[in-house]
Amino acid sequence: MADPYKPRAPFAPWDRRTLPGIFDVEESARRVGNYKWTEMKLFEALGGWVATVPELDVKMRLGTHCYKHAWHAELWHKRLPELREMNPERLTAPANDAMVRFIEAMTEPEAPELTIEKLVGVYRVLIPRFIAAYTYHLNGTSEITDAPTIRSLKFILQDEFEDWRDGEMILQSLIETPEEAARAAAHMQKLEAIMIEAGGIAGIGTLGAL
Amino acid sequence: MRKFFPVEDLARDSRFSKITIADRMADQRTALNVNVDADGPSKRTNNMRLTPSRRDASDGARGLMHGIFVGEIQALEGAGRTCWDFETGTEAPFALKLDMARQCWDEARHVEISVKLSDWMGSEIGQYAENTVLFEAACSSDPVLRLAGVNRALEGLAIDVFTTMKEFGDLAGDQYLEFCEDWMLADEVTHVKMGSDWLRKITENDPERRKKALEFQNVVDKLFSYGGTRSDSQESPIGLARRFRELAGFTDDEVEVIAEVSMQALNERKVAVGQIREAKRLADQSAHK
């Protein structure tokens, strides 16, 4: 056995984590507050829609995904005080007014014939935006100082990818005609236009400045 | 999407048919009719508990499983609406809504399990009609009343139903059924406890609101004791699962109240059935004169 008293490097040769990150504590907390607000709006909408969709498989998927996004909101809620925000409600906010309008437009469809619109808003617009914002955060933040956020981001991203795949496959199975494809595209375009104005889940600069 | 969704708008595919609770109880295929003689008219027995030895056991269990299936759909819908209908913080605590979202996932799994169990038992989706009274209990404008009506009264009933079905699976040697009921029972105990905990927490300093919630729970309990389908008596198809109810946060006194309400409903039903039989006997007698 190796001599236990022999000095070893604090970072193993295979541990390539680096200290610098692109967010300070304040910016990280602001983004986490935006994530929490949006995850909350999403889980509430998914829960509300369960009663409005006639398709049994969609009903069950929405119920399952509702919890996943609630859990994400809870993770962010718990992270905020660790980022010096002792009143998590203060930062639990939309990035801007356009984001509020986006959620209003996304949650507007209610009729049982509008399952395609409901799913397009979530799985073709919002969740891809979540994946983008979370990936940017994961790749940009300090691997050492912000490790707790990274851990949550990795768990959450795994859910987002799985839910996106579920939702996209359901959509592909629901869209059977060119007219339905046009409906999906029109609704996506309408929501994307608002999302572009919002700049993403964390507002302008969600994915940095190019 | 509106806040507060009317029960008549619940979305279903073409296989489903909605009926009232009275229609449901009158369905001769259901195991829940205490006035139907399980062993035939000439061999009336006092033991009506749903067991494999009943002549109508197969059909009864299938009907009950379908009832569980549609009940799980409505429980999923109700929990989902509680996530949506109330503003976080001002109308419902964040943590309560997280619990409701968790319940959505659990109920979605229960729907999945029920579909597979129904298939296993040889029935199809829509073979029996659906009454939507469970969702109606989830339509209150006060989240505490929803928790009292759904989590404590209806999920409490689910504890009784799953315990009976688990025993049915055990007696029938159906490990598949017993296994699934055991898992669903664990979730239901969690949901009832959720309801008990939130009811106490939110109404801690509001005795009037607590009183209203408990009254609403009693109304729902009584409604679901309709016809004495659930009680301590062997004359009821479904037993009262006292031990699991205690685990779920019911006090001894609360369990006694439910037991009393259930027995009362059973006795009322027996009197009604007796009156119908007597009237029929008299009618037959006068026809033969």
Short mmCIF file of C-alpha atoms in Angstrom, two decimals:
data_model
loop_
_atom_site.label_atom_id
_atom_site.label_comp_id
_atom_site.label_asym_id
_atom_site.label_seq_id
_atom_site.Cartn_x
_atom_site.Cartn_y
_atom_site.Cartn_z
CA MET A 1 0.00 0.00 0.00
CA ALA A 2 1.20 3.53 -0.74
CA ASP A 3 2.57 5.62 2.12
CA PRO A 4 -0.51 7.48 3.48
CA TYR A 5 1.68 10.38 4.68
CA LYS A 6 3.23 11.08 1.29
CA PRO A 7 1.89 14.46 -0.01
CA ARG A 8 -0.54 14.12 -2.88
CA ALA A 9 -1.79 16.79 -5.27
CA PRO A 10 -5.15 18.22 -4.06
CA PHE A 11 -6.61 17.73 -7.52
CA ALA A 12 -6.05 14.35 -9.13
CA PRO A 13 -4.55 14.42 -12.63
CA TRP A 14 -7.90 13.46 -14.14
CA ASP A 15 -9.81 16.19 -12.28
CA ARG A 16 -9.78 19.02 -14.84
CA ARG A 17 -12.32 21.29 -13.12
CA THR A 18 -11.43 24.99 -13.22
CA LEU A 19 -12.22 27.81 -10.85
CA PRO A 20 -13.39 30.69 -13.06
CA GLY A 21 -17.03 31.03 -14.02
CA ILE A 22 -18.98 33.63 -15.96
CA PHE A 23 -21.59 34.34 -13.25
CA ASP A 24 -21.11 36.02 -9.90
CA VAL A 25 -23.39 35.05 -7.01
CA GLU A 26 -25.90 37.79 -7.77
CA GLU A 27 -26.28 36.89 -11.43
CA SER A 28 -26.52 33.21 -10.62
CA ALA A 29 -29.30 33.93 -8.09
CA ARG A 30 -31.18 36.11 -10.58
CA ARG A 31 -31.14 33.34 -13.16
CA VAL A 32 -32.15 30.71 -10.61
CA GLY A 33 -35.11 32.92 -9.62
CA ASN A 34 -36.20 33.13 -13.28
CA TYR A 35 -35.86 29.35 -13.61
CA LYS A 36 -37.97 28.80 -10.52
CA TRP A 37 -40.72 31.16 -11.68
CA THR A 38 -40.91 29.52 -15.11
CA GLU A 39 -40.80 25.94 -13.74
CA MET A 40 -43.65 26.89 -11.41
CA LYS A 41 -45.75 28.28 -14.23
CA LEU A 42 -45.06 25.14 -16.23
CA PHE A 43 -46.02 22.63 -13.54
CA GLU A 44 -49.20 24.57 -12.76
CA ALA A 45 -50.23 24.60 -16.42
CA LEU A 46 -49.47 20.91 -16.91
CA GLY A 47 -51.59 20.09 -13.86
CA GLY A 48 -54.44 22.29 -15.05
CA TRP A 49 -54.44 20.77 -18.52
CA VAL A 50 -54.82 17.18 -17.32
CA ALA A 51 -58.61 17.59 -17.01
CA THR A 52 -58.87 19.26 -20.42
CA VAL A 53 -57.23 16.65 -22.66
CA PRO A 54 -59.33 13.66 -23.78
CA GLU A 55 -56.36 11.51 -24.82
CA LEU A 56 -55.68 9.08 -21.97
CA ASP A 57 -51.96 8.66 -22.68
CA VAL A 58 -51.47 12.45 -22.82
CA LYS A 59 -53.38 12.86 -19.54
CA MET A 60 -51.01 10.45 -17.79
CA ARG A 61 -47.88 12.04 -19.30
CA LEU A 62 -48.96 15.53 -18.26
CA GLY A 63 -49.53 14.29 -14.71
CA THR A 64 -46.08 12.73 -14.60
CA HIS A 65 -44.32 15.75 -16.08
CA CYS A 66 -46.23 18.10 -13.77
CA TYR A 67 -44.39 16.62 -10.81
CA LYS A 68 -40.98 16.75 -12.47
CA HIS A 69 -41.25 20.49 -13.05
CA ALA A 70 -42.59 21.04 -9.54
CA TRP A 71 -39.50 19.24 -8.26
CA HIS A 72 -37.27 21.49 -10.38
CA ALA A 73 -39.01 24.55 -8.89
CA GLU A 74 -38.40 23.11 -5.44
CA LEU A 75 -34.69 22.56 -6.16
CA TRP A 76 -34.34 26.18 -7.28
CA HIS A 77 -36.36 27.38 -4.30
CA LYS A 78 -33.89 25.64 -2.00
CA ARG A 79 -30.88 26.97 -3.89
CA LEU A 80 -31.87 30.64 -3.61
CA PRO A 81 -31.05 31.13 0.10
CA GLU A 82 -27.68 29.48 -0.55
CA LEU A 83 -27.08 32.24 -3.09
CA ARG A 84 -27.60 34.92 -0.44
CA GLU A 85 -31.28 35.47 -1.22
CA MET A 86 -32.93 34.85 2.13
CA ASN A 87 -36.34 35.75 0.77
CA PRO A 88 -36.69 33.38 -2.20
CA GLU A 89 -40.01 34.97 -3.21
CA ARG A 90 -38.19 38.23 -4.06
CA LEU A 91 -36.25 36.62 -6.89
CA THR A 92 -39.00 34.22 -7.93
CA ALA A 93 -39.91 36.39 -10.87
CA PRO A 94 -40.24 36.38 -14.64
CA ALA A 95 -37.26 37.68 -16.57
CA ASN A 96 -39.42 40.44 -18.08
CA ASP A 97 -42.96 41.33 -19.22
CA ALA A 98 -42.59 39.41 -22.47
CA MET A 99 -41.99 36.25 -20.44
CA VAL A 100 -45.28 36.85 -18.61
CA ARG A 101 -47.03 37.28 -21.97
CA PHE A 102 -45.38 34.12 -23.22
CA ILE A 103 -46.77 32.08 -20.32
CA GLU A 104 -50.22 33.64 -20.83
CA ALA A 105 -50.18 32.72 -24.50
CA MET A 106 -48.83 29.23 -23.82
CA THR A 107 -51.51 28.48 -21.23
CA GLU A 108 -54.38 29.97 -23.22
CA PRO A 109 -55.58 26.80 -25.07
CA GLU A 110 -58.19 24.91 -23.06
CA ALA A 111 -60.65 23.20 -25.43
CA PRO A 112 -60.34 19.41 -25.76
CA GLU A 113 -59.59 19.76 -29.49
CA LEU A 114 -56.45 21.80 -28.77
CA THR A 115 -54.09 19.14 -27.42
CA ILE A 116 -51.65 19.83 -30.25
CA GLU A 117 -51.42 23.53 -29.32
CA LYS A 118 -50.97 22.69 -25.64
CA LEU A 119 -48.14 20.28 -26.35
CA VAL A 120 -46.45 22.48 -28.96
CA GLY A 121 -46.14 25.31 -26.45
CA VAL A 122 -44.51 23.08 -23.88
CA TYR A 123 -42.48 20.59 -25.89
CA ARG A 124 -41.52 22.53 -29.00
CA VAL A 125 -41.00 25.96 -27.48
CA LEU A 126 -40.60 26.14 -23.70
CA ILE A 127 -38.71 22.94 -22.90
CA PRO A 128 -36.14 23.49 -25.70
CA ARG A 129 -35.62 26.95 -24.18
CA PHE A 130 -35.12 25.36 -20.77
CA ILE A 131 -32.57 22.95 -22.23
CA ALA A 132 -30.71 25.85 -23.83
CA ALA A 133 -30.72 28.07 -20.72
CA TYR A 134 -29.70 25.25 -18.39
CA THR A 135 -26.95 24.06 -20.73
CA TYR A 136 -25.55 27.57 -21.00
CA HIS A 137 -25.56 27.88 -17.21
CA LEU A 138 -23.98 24.45 -16.79
CA ASN A 139 -21.21 25.19 -19.28
CA GLY A 140 -20.52 28.70 -18.02
CA THR A 141 -20.62 28.58 -14.26
CA SER A 142 -17.68 27.83 -12.02
CA GLU A 143 -17.22 24.11 -11.70
CA ILE A 144 -15.94 24.50 -8.16
CA THR A 145 -17.69 27.45 -6.51
CA ASP A 146 -21.10 26.74 -8.04
CA ALA A 147 -21.02 22.94 -7.81
CA PRO A 148 -24.42 22.72 -6.04
CA THR A 149 -26.13 24.51 -8.96
CA ILE A 150 -24.32 22.23 -11.41
CA ARG A 151 -25.59 19.15 -9.58
CA SER A 152 -29.19 20.41 -9.78
CA LEU A 153 -28.73 21.41 -13.43
CA LYS A 154 -27.56 17.92 -14.34
CA PHE A 155 -30.54 16.25 -12.64
CA ILE A 156 -32.95 18.73 -14.16
CA LEU A 157 -31.47 18.52 -17.65
CA GLN A 158 -31.88 14.77 -17.60
CA ASP A 159 -35.59 15.29 -16.90
CA GLU A 160 -35.91 17.98 -19.54
CA PHE A 161 -34.38 15.81 -22.25
CA GLU A 162 -36.62 12.86 -21.32
CA ASP A 163 -39.75 15.02 -21.16
CA TRP A 164 -38.92 16.74 -24.44
CA ARG A 165 -38.55 13.32 -26.10
CA ASP A 166 -41.85 12.11 -24.58
CA GLY A 167 -43.68 15.24 -25.67
CA GLU A 168 -42.20 15.30 -29.15
CA MET A 169 -43.11 11.63 -29.75
CA ILE A 170 -46.67 12.25 -28.56
CA LEU A 171 -46.90 15.25 -30.89
CA GLN A 172 -45.62 13.25 -33.83
CA SER A 173 -48.29 10.63 -33.13
CA LEU A 174 -51.04 13.27 -32.87
CA ILE A 175 -50.14 15.27 -35.98
CA GLU A 176 -51.58 13.20 -38.82
CA THR A 177 -52.47 15.66 -41.57
CA PRO A 178 -50.85 18.65 -43.31
CA GLU A 179 -53.54 20.84 -41.71
CA GLU A 180 -52.56 19.68 -38.25
CA ALA A 181 -48.90 20.23 -39.09
CA ALA A 182 -49.80 23.79 -40.14
CA ARG A 183 -51.70 24.31 -36.89
CA ALA A 184 -48.69 23.17 -34.88
CA ALA A 185 -46.34 25.38 -36.87
CA ALA A 186 -48.59 28.43 -36.61
CA HIS A 187 -48.88 28.09 -32.84
CA MET A 188 -45.15 27.52 -32.51
CA GLN A 189 -44.43 30.63 -34.58
CA LYS A 190 -46.80 32.72 -32.45
CA LEU A 191 -45.12 31.61 -29.22
CA GLU A 192 -41.58 31.82 -30.58
CA ALA A 193 -42.18 35.44 -31.53
CA ILE A 194 -42.97 36.29 -27.91
CA MET A 195 -40.09 34.20 -26.63
CA ILE A 196 -37.67 36.03 -28.94
CA GLU A 197 -38.89 39.28 -27.46
CA ALA A 198 -38.32 37.85 -23.96
CA GLY A 199 -34.81 36.77 -24.93
CA GLY A 200 -35.18 33.36 -23.29
CA ILE A 201 -36.06 32.09 -19.84
CA ALA A 202 -33.53 34.33 -18.10
CA GLY A 203 -34.25 37.29 -20.37
CA ILE A 204 -31.96 38.99 -22.88
CA GLY A 205 -28.57 37.33 -22.56
CA THR A 206 -29.97 33.95 -21.52
CA LEU A 207 -27.40 32.40 -23.84
CA GLY A 208 -24.81 35.15 -23.40
CA ALA A 209 -23.84 37.80 -25.90
CA LEU A 210 -22.60 36.64 -29.29
CA MET B 1 -57.28 28.19 -19.55
CA ARG B 2 -59.94 28.97 -16.95
CA LYS B 3 -59.52 28.77 -13.23
CA PHE B 4 -62.02 26.27 -11.75
CA PHE B 5 -62.99 23.68 -14.31
CA PRO B 6 -66.61 22.45 -14.37
CA VAL B 7 -67.10 18.73 -13.88
CA GLU B 8 -69.28 18.39 -16.98
CA ASP B 9 -66.35 19.53 -19.13
CA LEU B 10 -63.97 16.77 -18.00
CA ALA B 11 -62.35 15.58 -21.22
CA ARG B 12 -62.70 11.90 -22.14
CA ASP B 13 -62.24 9.87 -25.30
CA SER B 14 -65.15 8.09 -27.00
CA ARG B 15 -64.87 4.92 -24.91
CA PHE B 16 -66.09 6.61 -21.72
CA SER B 17 -69.72 7.12 -20.62
CA LYS B 18 -70.58 9.31 -17.66
CA ILE B 19 -73.46 8.51 -15.29
CA THR B 20 -74.71 9.61 -11.87
CA ILE B 21 -73.76 7.80 -8.66
CA ALA B 22 -77.31 6.43 -8.35
CA ASP B 23 -77.08 4.89 -11.84
CA ARG B 24 -73.71 3.45 -10.93
CA MET B 25 -74.99 1.78 -7.80
CA ALA B 26 -77.92 0.32 -9.71
CA ASP B 27 -75.58 -1.45 -12.16
CA GLN B 28 -76.21 -5.14 -11.46
CA ARG B 29 -72.68 -6.07 -12.49
CA THR B 30 -71.11 -4.11 -9.67
CA ALA B 31 -70.00 -5.82 -6.48
CA LEU B 32 -71.08 -2.84 -4.48
CA ASN B 33 -74.79 -3.61 -4.32
CA VAL B 34 -75.71 -4.79 -0.87
CA ASN B 35 -79.25 -5.62 -1.99
CA VAL B 36 -78.11 -8.12 -4.59
CA ASP B 37 -77.83 -11.63 -3.22
CA ALA B 38 -74.39 -12.97 -3.95
CA ASP B 39 -75.44 -16.59 -3.51
CA GLY B 40 -78.77 -16.35 -5.19
CA PRO B 41 -82.17 -15.52 -3.76
CA SER B 42 -82.63 -18.79 -1.94
CA LYS B 43 -79.27 -18.75 -0.22
CA ARG B 44 -79.04 -15.22 1.13
CA THR B 45 -76.01 -14.77 3.35
CA ASN B 46 -74.93 -12.02 5.68
CA ASN B 47 -71.40 -12.07 4.28
CA MET B 48 -71.25 -9.70 1.32
CA ARG B 49 -67.51 -8.92 1.51
CA LEU B 50 -65.93 -9.04 -1.92
CA THR B 51 -64.04 -12.33 -1.82
CA PRO B 52 -63.22 -14.91 -4.50
CA SER B 53 -65.82 -17.28 -3.03
CA ARG B 54 -68.68 -15.02 -4.08
CA ARG B 55 -70.55 -16.28 -7.09
CA ASP B 56 -70.26 -12.87 -8.72
CA ALA B 57 -66.64 -12.40 -7.68
CA SER B 58 -65.11 -12.13 -11.16
CA ASP B 59 -67.54 -9.59 -12.48
CA GLY B 60 -67.61 -7.74 -9.17
CA ALA B 61 -63.83 -7.45 -9.01
CA ARG B 62 -63.69 -6.32 -12.63
CA GLY B 63 -66.33 -3.66 -12.00
CA LEU B 64 -64.56 -2.48 -8.88
CA MET B 65 -61.24 -2.31 -10.73
CA HIS B 66 -62.83 -0.19 -13.45
CA GLY B 67 -64.23 2.07 -10.75
CA ILE B 68 -60.74 2.39 -9.31
CA PHE B 69 -59.39 3.20 -12.77
CA VAL B 70 -61.79 6.08 -13.43
CA GLY B 71 -61.40 7.23 -9.83
CA GLU B 72 -57.66 7.48 -10.35
CA ILE B 73 -58.18 9.55 -13.50
CA GLN B 74 -60.36 11.98 -11.57
CA ALA B 75 -57.94 12.08 -8.63
CA LEU B 76 -55.19 12.96 -11.13
CA GLU B 77 -57.36 15.67 -12.63
CA GLY B 78 -58.33 17.04 -9.22
CA ALA B 79 -54.74 17.26 -7.96
CA GLY B 80 -53.74 18.88 -11.25
CA ARG B 81 -56.46 21.50 -10.94
CA THR B 82 -55.29 22.37 -7.42
CA CYS B 83 -51.87 23.13 -8.93
CA TRP B 84 -53.52 25.51 -11.40
CA ASP B 85 -56.58 27.01 -9.70
CA PHE B 86 -54.87 28.72 -6.77
CA GLU B 87 -52.26 31.48 -6.71
CA THR B 88 -49.09 30.36 -4.98
CA GLY B 89 -48.58 32.08 -1.66
CA THR B 90 -51.77 34.08 -1.43
CA GLU B 91 -54.24 31.24 -1.96
CA ALA B 92 -52.21 28.09 -1.44
CA PRO B 93 -48.73 27.55 0.01
CA PHE B 94 -45.94 26.63 -2.41
CA ALA B 95 -45.27 23.41 -0.50
CA LEU B 96 -48.92 22.37 -0.73
CA LYS B 97 -48.83 22.78 -4.49
CA LEU B 98 -45.64 20.74 -4.65
CA ASP B 99 -47.49 17.98 -2.78
CA MET B 100 -50.35 18.20 -5.26
CA ALA B 101 -47.91 17.92 -8.16
CA ARG B 102 -46.41 14.86 -6.50
CA GLN B 103 -49.91 13.45 -6.18
CA CYS B 104 -50.41 14.02 -9.91
CA TRP B 105 -47.47 11.76 -10.63
CA ASP B 106 -48.71 9.12 -8.18
CA GLU B 107 -52.24 9.18 -9.61
CA ALA B 108 -50.87 9.00 -13.15
CA ARG B 109 -49.02 5.82 -12.13
CA HIS B 110 -52.20 4.49 -10.55
CA VAL B 111 -54.04 5.03 -13.82
CA GLU B 112 -51.27 3.11 -15.60
CA ILE B 113 -51.44 0.30 -13.02
CA SER B 114 -55.26 0.18 -13.19
CA VAL B 115 -55.23 -0.05 -16.99
CA LYS B 116 -52.81 -2.97 -16.85
CA LEU B 117 -54.72 -4.67 -14.01
CA SER B 118 -58.04 -4.24 -15.83
CA ASP B 119 -56.49 -5.87 -18.87
CA TRP B 120 -55.13 -8.67 -16.64
CA MET B 121 -58.60 -9.20 -15.17
CA GLY B 122 -60.19 -9.34 -18.61
CA SER B 123 -62.07 -6.07 -18.88
CA GLU B 124 -61.76 -3.15 -21.25
CA ILE B 125 -61.63 0.61 -20.86
CA GLY B 126 -65.20 1.91 -20.91
CA GLN B 127 -66.79 -1.48 -20.16
CA TYR B 128 -68.39 0.12 -17.10
CA ALA B 129 -69.70 3.66 -16.88
CA GLU B 130 -68.02 6.44 -14.94
CA ASN B 131 -69.55 8.71 -12.33
CA THR B 132 -67.68 11.91 -11.72
CA VAL B 133 -68.53 12.58 -8.11
CA LEU B 134 -64.88 12.26 -7.08
CA PHE B 135 -63.88 15.19 -9.25
CA GLU B 136 -66.83 17.18 -7.91
CA ALA B 137 -65.29 16.92 -4.44
CA ALA B 138 -62.17 18.49 -5.96
CA CYS B 139 -64.00 21.56 -7.24
CA SER B 140 -64.25 23.56 -4.01
CA SER B 141 -62.98 27.13 -4.10
CA ASP B 142 -61.12 26.51 -0.83
CA PRO B 143 -58.01 24.31 -1.16
CA VAL B 144 -58.49 23.08 2.41
CA LEU B 145 -61.95 21.76 1.55
CA ARG B 146 -60.47 19.99 -1.46
CA LEU B 147 -57.90 18.34 0.78
CA ALA B 148 -60.58 17.32 3.27
CA GLY B 149 -62.93 15.99 0.60
CA VAL B 150 -60.44 14.35 -1.72
CA ASN B 151 -57.34 13.49 0.30
CA ARG B 152 -59.05 12.57 3.52
CA ALA B 153 -62.50 11.28 2.52
CA LEU B 154 -61.95 9.83 -0.94
CA GLU B 155 -58.35 8.75 -0.64
CA GLY B 156 -59.40 7.33 2.73
CA LEU B 157 -62.01 5.29 0.91
CA ALA B 158 -59.28 4.25 -1.54
CA ILE B 159 -57.33 2.84 1.42
CA ASP B 160 -60.36 0.70 2.29
CA VAL B 161 -60.87 -0.38 -1.33
CA PHE B 162 -57.21 -1.25 -1.94
CA THR B 163 -57.02 -3.18 1.30
CA THR B 164 -60.08 -5.21 0.26
CA MET B 165 -58.66 -5.79 -3.24
CA LYS B 166 -55.26 -6.75 -1.83
CA GLU B 167 -56.98 -9.35 0.37
CA PHE B 168 -59.00 -10.48 -2.64
CA GLY B 169 -55.75 -11.02 -4.56
CA ASP B 170 -54.25 -12.89 -1.65
CA LEU B 171 -57.26 -15.20 -1.25
CA ALA B 172 -57.50 -15.80 -5.00
CA GLY B 173 -53.78 -16.59 -5.24
CA ASP B 174 -53.43 -13.68 -7.68
CA GLN B 175 -49.99 -12.33 -6.79
CA TYR B 176 -50.08 -9.82 -9.64
CA LEU B 177 -53.20 -8.16 -8.23
CA GLU B 178 -51.97 -8.32 -4.64
CA PHE B 179 -48.59 -6.83 -5.59
CA CYS B 180 -50.13 -3.86 -7.43
CA GLU B 181 -52.71 -3.13 -4.73
CA ASP B 182 -50.00 -3.21 -2.09
CA TRP B 183 -48.03 -0.50 -3.92
CA MET B 184 -51.05 1.67 -4.61
CA LEU B 185 -52.10 1.32 -0.97
CA ALA B 186 -48.73 2.74 0.12
CA ASP B 187 -49.27 5.81 -2.07
CA GLU B 188 -52.81 6.33 -0.81
CA VAL B 189 -51.68 6.29 2.81
CA THR B 190 -49.19 9.02 1.83
CA HIS B 191 -51.93 11.08 0.15
CA VAL B 192 -54.28 10.82 3.11
CA LYS B 193 -51.46 11.82 5.44
CA MET B 194 -50.74 14.78 3.18
CA GLY B 195 -54.36 15.84 3.54
CA SER B 196 -54.36 15.34 7.32
CA ASP B 197 -51.12 17.28 7.76
CA TRP B 198 -52.18 20.21 5.56
CA LEU B 199 -55.63 20.42 7.10
CA ARG B 200 -54.11 20.74 10.57
CA LYS B 201 -51.38 23.13 9.47
CA ILE B 202 -53.46 25.58 7.44
CA THR B 203 -56.38 25.74 9.87
CA GLU B 204 -54.21 25.82 12.99
CA ASN B 205 -55.43 29.32 13.87
CA ASP B 206 -58.73 29.20 12.00
CA PRO B 207 -61.14 26.87 13.83
CA GLU B 208 -64.10 27.97 11.71
CA ARG B 209 -62.34 26.97 8.48
CA ARG B 210 -61.29 23.65 10.03
CA LYS B 211 -64.87 22.99 11.12
CA LYS B 212 -66.13 23.71 7.61
CA ALA B 213 -63.51 21.42 6.09
CA LEU B 214 -64.34 18.56 8.46
CA GLU B 215 -68.05 19.01 7.76
CA PHE B 216 -67.34 18.80 4.04
CA GLN B 217 -65.27 15.67 4.64
CA ASN B 218 -68.19 14.13 6.53
CA VAL B 219 -70.56 14.92 3.67
CA VAL B 220 -68.20 13.23 1.20
CA ASP B 221 -67.67 10.29 3.56
CA LYS B 222 -71.42 9.85 3.87
CA LEU B 223 -71.92 10.14 0.12
CA PHE B 224 -69.37 7.40 -0.43
CA SER B 225 -70.88 5.26 2.26
CA TYR B 226 -74.00 5.26 0.09
CA GLY B 227 -75.78 1.94 0.43
CA GLY B 228 -73.35 0.71 3.09
CA THR B 229 -70.80 -0.40 0.53
CA ARG B 230 -67.96 0.22 3.00
CA SER B 231 -68.14 -0.60 6.70
CA ASP B 232 -66.79 -2.83 9.45
CA SER B 233 -69.65 -5.23 8.82
CA GLN B 234 -69.15 -8.32 6.69
CA GLU B 235 -72.39 -7.32 5.01
CA SER B 236 -70.47 -4.57 3.22
CA PRO B 237 -68.44 -5.51 0.15
CA ILE B 238 -65.56 -3.28 1.30
CA GLY B 239 -64.11 -3.29 4.81
CA LEU B 240 -62.88 -0.33 6.84
CA ALA B 241 -59.06 -0.46 6.88
CA ARG B 242 -58.55 0.87 10.39
CA ARG B 243 -54.82 0.21 10.69
CA PHE B 244 -53.89 1.94 7.44
CA ARG B 245 -56.18 4.85 8.26
CA GLU B 246 -54.32 5.33 11.54
CA LEU B 247 -51.02 5.30 9.65
CA ALA B 248 -52.47 8.00 7.40
CA GLY B 249 -53.10 10.35 10.29
CA PHE B 250 -56.71 9.62 11.26
CA THR B 251 -57.31 9.75 15.01
CA ASP B 252 -59.21 6.92 16.74
CA ASP B 253 -62.19 9.24 17.14
CA GLU B 254 -62.19 10.12 13.43
CA VAL B 255 -62.10 6.43 12.45
CA GLU B 256 -65.01 5.79 14.82
CA VAL B 257 -67.05 8.55 13.19
CA ILE B 258 -66.48 7.04 9.73
CA ALA B 259 -67.34 3.58 11.07
CA GLU B 260 -70.56 4.96 12.53
CA VAL B 261 -71.56 6.81 9.36
CA SER B 262 -70.87 3.68 7.31
CA MET B 263 -72.90 1.42 9.59
CA GLN B 264 -75.74 3.91 9.56
CA ALA B 265 -75.72 3.94 5.76
CA LEU B 266 -75.72 0.12 5.70
CA ASN B 267 -78.63 -0.06 8.11
CA GLU B 268 -80.60 2.55 6.17
CA ARG B 269 -80.06 0.51 3.03
CA LYS B 270 -81.16 -2.70 4.73
CA VAL B 271 -84.36 -1.05 5.94
CA ALA B 272 -85.02 0.25 2.43
CA VAL B 273 -84.41 -3.18 0.88
CA GLY B 274 -86.68 -4.76 3.52
CA GLN B 275 -89.45 -2.32 2.68
CA ILE B 276 -89.13 -3.05 -1.04
CA ARG B 277 -89.27 -6.80 -0.40
CA GLU B 278 -92.29 -6.46 1.87
CA ALA B 279 -94.09 -4.33 -0.71
CA LYS B 280 -93.30 -6.91 -3.39
CA ARG B 281 -94.53 -9.74 -1.15
CA LEU B 282 -97.78 -7.93 -0.50
CA ALA B 283 -98.19 -7.19 -4.21
CA ASP B 284 -97.58 -10.86 -5.07
CA GLN B 285 -100.04 -11.93 -2.39
CA SER B 286 -102.80 -9.70 -3.69
CA ALA B 287 -102.12 -10.83 -7.27
CA HIS B 288 -102.68 -14.48 -6.26
CA LYS B 289 -105.99 -13.73 -4.50
#
